[in-house]
Amino acid sequence: SDSSLETHFVTMLRRLATRDWFTSRISACSLFAVAYPRVSDSHKAEFRGMFGQLCRDDTPMVRRAAANNLGKFAQVCTTQDSKE
């Protein structure tokens, strides 16, 4: 359900995207597109910010994973989302 997604999945994704180990950040890159259409607008803004941070990560492997998943994430973002 959407409430479980907001409670558990968003928290998990937030933890993965901000961990010290690059492997967890790589895993997070592929999960943004899955949850994005079903979360609230405030979480959508947070997701865009976290994904942008992963695109600028210090580790080349994280940036590569973000680049590989950018197309999937862009497909689920609306035109209004891209303007913000």
Tab-separated table of N, CA and C in Angstrom:
chain	number	residue	atom	x	y	z
A	1	SER	N	0.836	-1.183	0.000
A	1	SER	CA	0.000	0.000	0.000
A	1	SER	C	0.882	1.248	0.000
A	2	ASP	N	0.294	2.356	-0.346
A	2	ASP	CA	1.048	3.607	-0.421
A	2	ASP	C	1.537	4.073	0.941
A	3	SER	N	0.774	3.805	1.990
A	3	SER	CA	1.231	4.223	3.323
A	3	SER	C	2.447	3.404	3.762
A	4	SER	N	2.459	2.119	3.449
A	4	SER	CA	3.630	1.288	3.763
A	4	SER	C	4.838	1.746	2.958
A	5	LEU	N	4.592	2.105	1.720
A	5	LEU	CA	5.670	2.597	0.870
A	5	LEU	C	6.270	3.864	1.470
A	6	GLU	N	5.401	4.777	1.882
A	6	GLU	CA	5.878	6.032	2.467
A	6	GLU	C	6.617	5.782	3.782
A	7	THR	N	6.154	4.821	4.551
A	7	THR	CA	6.760	4.568	5.855
A	7	THR	C	8.062	3.788	5.746
A	8	HIS	N	8.055	2.689	5.025
A	8	HIS	CA	9.191	1.773	5.043
A	8	HIS	C	10.150	1.965	3.865
A	9	PHE	N	9.624	2.019	2.666
A	9	PHE	CA	10.481	2.065	1.478
A	9	PHE	C	11.252	3.377	1.401
A	10	VAL	N	10.570	4.486	1.682
A	10	VAL	CA	11.229	5.790	1.613
A	10	VAL	C	12.358	5.852	2.632
A	11	THR	N	12.114	5.340	3.826
A	11	THR	CA	13.145	5.320	4.867
A	11	THR	C	14.325	4.461	4.447
A	12	MET	N	14.048	3.305	3.869
A	12	MET	CA	15.118	2.420	3.418
A	12	MET	C	15.934	3.079	2.305
A	13	LEU	N	15.240	3.693	1.356
A	13	LEU	CA	15.930	4.335	0.244
A	13	LEU	C	16.796	5.504	0.729
A	14	ARG	N	16.276	6.246	1.675
A	14	ARG	CA	17.036	7.359	2.260
A	14	ARG	C	18.320	6.838	2.920
A	15	ARG	N	18.215	5.736	3.641
A	15	ARG	CA	19.397	5.145	4.293
A	15	ARG	C	20.397	4.647	3.259
A	16	LEU	N	19.919	3.947	2.239
A	16	LEU	CA	20.816	3.420	1.211
A	16	LEU	C	21.549	4.541	0.470
A	17	ALA	N	20.836	5.597	0.153
A	17	ALA	CA	21.416	6.677	-0.649
A	17	ALA	C	22.436	7.507	0.120
A	18	THR	N	22.420	7.416	1.436
A	18	THR	CA	23.315	8.259	2.227
A	18	THR	C	24.361	7.475	3.008
A	19	ARG	N	24.458	6.191	2.795
A	19	ARG	CA	25.456	5.376	3.507
A	19	ARG	C	26.870	5.707	3.065
A	20	ASP	N	27.831	5.346	3.914
A	20	ASP	CA	29.238	5.565	3.587
A	20	ASP	C	29.732	4.605	2.521
A	21	TRP	N	29.262	3.370	2.564
A	21	TRP	CA	29.720	2.369	1.593
A	21	TRP	C	29.091	2.641	0.236
A	22	PHE	N	29.924	2.653	-0.792
A	22	PHE	CA	29.439	2.968	-2.138
A	22	PHE	C	28.479	1.906	-2.670
A	23	THR	N	28.579	0.671	-2.188
A	23	THR	CA	27.706	-0.390	-2.700
A	23	THR	C	26.239	-0.116	-2.384
A	24	SER	N	25.961	0.438	-1.231
A	24	SER	CA	24.571	0.756	-0.892
A	24	SER	C	24.066	1.918	-1.743
A	25	ARG	N	24.923	2.881	-2.022
A	25	ARG	CA	24.515	4.004	-2.875
A	25	ARG	C	24.257	3.531	-4.302
A	26	ILE	N	25.050	2.568	-4.764
A	26	ILE	CA	24.820	1.987	-6.094
A	26	ILE	C	23.455	1.292	-6.125
A	27	SER	N	23.137	0.542	-5.093
A	27	SER	CA	21.840	-0.150	-5.030
A	27	SER	C	20.690	0.845	-5.027
A	28	ALA	N	20.862	1.952	-4.341
A	28	ALA	CA	19.796	2.952	-4.254
A	28	ALA	C	19.458	3.537	-5.619
A	29	CYS	N	20.431	3.663	-6.485
A	29	CYS	CA	20.222	4.292	-7.795
A	29	CYS	C	19.094	3.639	-8.589
A	30	SER	N	18.961	2.347	-8.491
A	30	SER	CA	17.947	1.650	-9.289
A	30	SER	C	16.566	1.654	-8.645
A	31	LEU	N	16.454	2.118	-7.418
A	31	LEU	CA	15.181	2.048	-6.708
A	31	LEU	C	14.343	3.326	-6.798
A	32	PHE	N	14.934	4.425	-7.194
A	32	PHE	CA	14.183	5.680	-7.243
A	32	PHE	C	13.012	5.616	-8.209
A	33	ALA	N	13.232	5.066	-9.393
A	33	ALA	CA	12.180	5.025	-10.416
A	33	ALA	C	11.017	4.128	-10.004
A	34	VAL	N	11.274	3.161	-9.157
A	34	VAL	CA	10.224	2.233	-8.725
A	34	VAL	C	9.203	2.940	-7.839
A	35	ALA	N	9.684	3.733	-6.894
A	35	ALA	CA	8.796	4.326	-5.898
A	35	ALA	C	8.291	5.718	-6.270
A	36	TYR	N	8.999	6.409	-7.122
A	36	TYR	CA	8.698	7.817	-7.399
A	36	TYR	C	7.235	8.092	-7.759
A	37	PRO	N	6.611	7.333	-8.635
A	37	PRO	CA	5.219	7.663	-9.003
A	37	PRO	C	4.221	7.522	-7.853
A	38	ARG	N	4.577	6.807	-6.805
A	38	ARG	CA	3.613	6.508	-5.740
A	38	ARG	C	3.834	7.297	-4.454
A	39	VAL	N	4.834	8.153	-4.398
A	39	VAL	CA	5.099	8.889	-3.163
A	39	VAL	C	4.510	10.294	-3.235
A	40	SER	N	4.438	10.948	-2.081
A	40	SER	CA	3.879	12.300	-2.005
A	40	SER	C	4.815	13.309	-2.667
A	41	ASP	N	4.285	14.497	-2.905
A	41	ASP	CA	5.077	15.537	-3.576
A	41	ASP	C	6.316	15.929	-2.775
A	42	SER	N	6.201	15.948	-1.457
A	42	SER	CA	7.370	16.311	-0.646
A	42	SER	C	8.469	15.259	-0.777
A	43	HIS	N	8.076	13.995	-0.843
A	43	HIS	CA	9.064	12.938	-1.024
A	43	HIS	C	9.632	12.964	-2.448
A	44	LYS	N	8.821	13.355	-3.413
A	44	LYS	CA	9.320	13.456	-4.788
A	44	LYS	C	10.451	14.476	-4.859
A	45	ALA	N	10.270	15.611	-4.202
A	45	ALA	CA	11.325	16.630	-4.187
A	45	ALA	C	12.575	16.085	-3.504
A	46	GLU	N	12.384	15.357	-2.420
A	46	GLU	CA	13.525	14.753	-1.722
A	46	GLU	C	14.220	13.721	-2.610
A	47	PHE	N	13.451	12.903	-3.320
A	47	PHE	CA	14.021	11.895	-4.221
A	47	PHE	C	14.862	12.555	-5.310
A	48	ARG	N	14.338	13.635	-5.898
A	48	ARG	CA	15.096	14.332	-6.946
A	48	ARG	C	16.414	14.857	-6.392
A	49	GLY	N	16.375	15.378	-5.182
A	49	GLY	CA	17.592	15.877	-4.557
A	49	GLY	C	18.587	14.768	-4.260
A	50	MET	N	18.102	13.655	-3.735
A	50	MET	CA	18.994	12.533	-3.426
A	50	MET	C	19.589	11.949	-4.700
A	51	PHE	N	18.763	11.811	-5.742
A	51	PHE	CA	19.275	11.260	-6.994
A	51	PHE	C	20.307	12.197	-7.601
A	52	GLY	N	20.057	13.492	-7.535
A	52	GLY	CA	21.031	14.463	-8.019
A	52	GLY	C	22.347	14.370	-7.266
A	53	GLN	N	22.264	14.136	-5.966
A	53	GLN	CA	23.475	13.977	-5.166
A	53	GLN	C	24.241	12.727	-5.589
A	54	LEU	N	23.523	11.649	-5.895
A	54	LEU	CA	24.183	10.434	-6.360
A	54	LEU	C	24.845	10.654	-7.718
A	55	CYS	N	24.258	11.495	-8.547
A	55	CYS	CA	24.865	11.823	-9.844
A	55	CYS	C	26.164	12.595	-9.670
A	56	ARG	N	26.304	13.297	-8.538
A	56	ARG	CA	27.516	14.074	-8.259
A	56	ARG	C	28.424	13.400	-7.236
A	57	ASP	N	28.204	12.131	-6.961
A	57	ASP	CA	28.965	11.413	-5.937
A	57	ASP	C	30.456	11.399	-6.267
A	58	ASP	N	31.283	11.284	-5.229
A	58	ASP	CA	32.735	11.234	-5.413
A	58	ASP	C	33.206	9.937	-6.061
A	59	THR	N	32.434	8.870	-5.891
A	59	THR	CA	32.824	7.556	-6.383
A	59	THR	C	32.336	7.361	-7.821
A	60	PRO	N	33.240	7.087	-8.753
A	60	PRO	CA	32.838	6.926	-10.158
A	60	PRO	C	31.807	5.815	-10.378
A	61	MET	N	31.881	4.752	-9.600
A	61	MET	CA	30.932	3.644	-9.788
A	61	MET	C	29.507	4.058	-9.410
A	62	VAL	N	29.369	4.930	-8.421
A	62	VAL	CA	28.044	5.431	-8.037
A	62	VAL	C	27.515	6.344	-9.137
A	63	ARG	N	28.368	7.217	-9.649
A	63	ARG	CA	27.942	8.094	-10.751
A	63	ARG	C	27.530	7.286	-11.973
A	64	ARG	N	28.252	6.202	-12.264
A	64	ARG	CA	27.902	5.348	-13.404
A	64	ARG	C	26.545	4.700	-13.186
A	65	ALA	N	26.287	4.202	-11.968
A	65	ALA	CA	24.994	3.575	-11.672
A	65	ALA	C	23.868	4.598	-11.783
A	66	ALA	N	24.119	5.814	-11.321
A	66	ALA	CA	23.105	6.865	-11.436
A	66	ALA	C	22.849	7.202	-12.902
A	67	ALA	N	23.919	7.290	-13.693
A	67	ALA	CA	23.762	7.583	-15.115
A	67	ALA	C	23.000	6.475	-15.830
A	68	ASN	N	23.262	5.235	-15.460
A	68	ASN	CA	22.561	4.106	-16.082
A	68	ASN	C	21.077	4.104	-15.744
A	69	ASN	N	20.702	4.668	-14.594
A	69	ASN	CA	19.303	4.677	-14.163
A	69	ASN	C	18.627	6.021	-14.392
A	70	LEU	N	19.346	6.981	-14.926
A	70	LEU	CA	18.785	8.313	-15.144
A	70	LEU	C	17.599	8.275	-16.105
A	71	GLY	N	17.694	7.492	-17.154
A	71	GLY	CA	16.598	7.407	-18.126
A	71	GLY	C	15.322	6.865	-17.513
A	72	LYS	N	15.448	5.830	-16.700
A	72	LYS	CA	14.270	5.255	-16.034
A	72	LYS	C	13.644	6.256	-15.081
A	73	PHE	N	14.504	6.966	-14.345
A	73	PHE	CA	14.003	7.955	-13.384
A	73	PHE	C	13.349	9.125	-14.124
A	74	ALA	N	13.953	9.553	-15.221
A	74	ALA	CA	13.399	10.666	-15.998
A	74	ALA	C	12.038	10.306	-16.603
A	75	GLN	N	11.841	9.046	-16.956
A	75	GLN	CA	10.560	8.631	-17.533
A	75	GLN	C	9.416	8.744	-16.541
A	76	VAL	N	9.682	8.533	-15.263
A	76	VAL	CA	8.602	8.600	-14.272
A	76	VAL	C	8.414	10.002	-13.709
A	77	CYS	N	9.370	10.901	-13.960
A	77	CYS	CA	9.220	12.296	-13.547
A	77	CYS	C	8.294	12.999	-14.532
A	78	THR	N	7.466	13.890	-14.024
A	78	THR	CA	6.579	14.650	-14.892
A	78	THR	C	7.305	15.895	-15.376
A	79	THR	N	6.723	16.580	-16.318
A	79	THR	CA	7.301	17.810	-16.841
A	79	THR	C	7.400	18.847	-15.734
A	80	GLN	N	6.383	18.933	-14.888
A	80	GLN	CA	6.392	19.884	-13.773
A	80	GLN	C	7.537	19.578	-12.812
A	81	ASP	N	7.795	18.295	-12.571
A	81	ASP	CA	8.886	17.894	-11.677
A	81	ASP	C	10.225	18.377	-12.223
A	82	SER	N	10.414	18.295	-13.510
A	82	SER	CA	11.694	18.665	-14.099
A	82	SER	C	11.937	20.164	-14.049
A	83	LYS	N	10.887	20.947	-13.902
A	83	LYS	CA	11.040	22.406	-13.845
A	83	LYS	C	11.458	22.868	-12.447
A	84	GLU	N	11.217	22.057	-11.447
A	84	GLU	CA	11.502	22.453	-10.057
A	84	GLU	C	12.936	22.252	-9.708
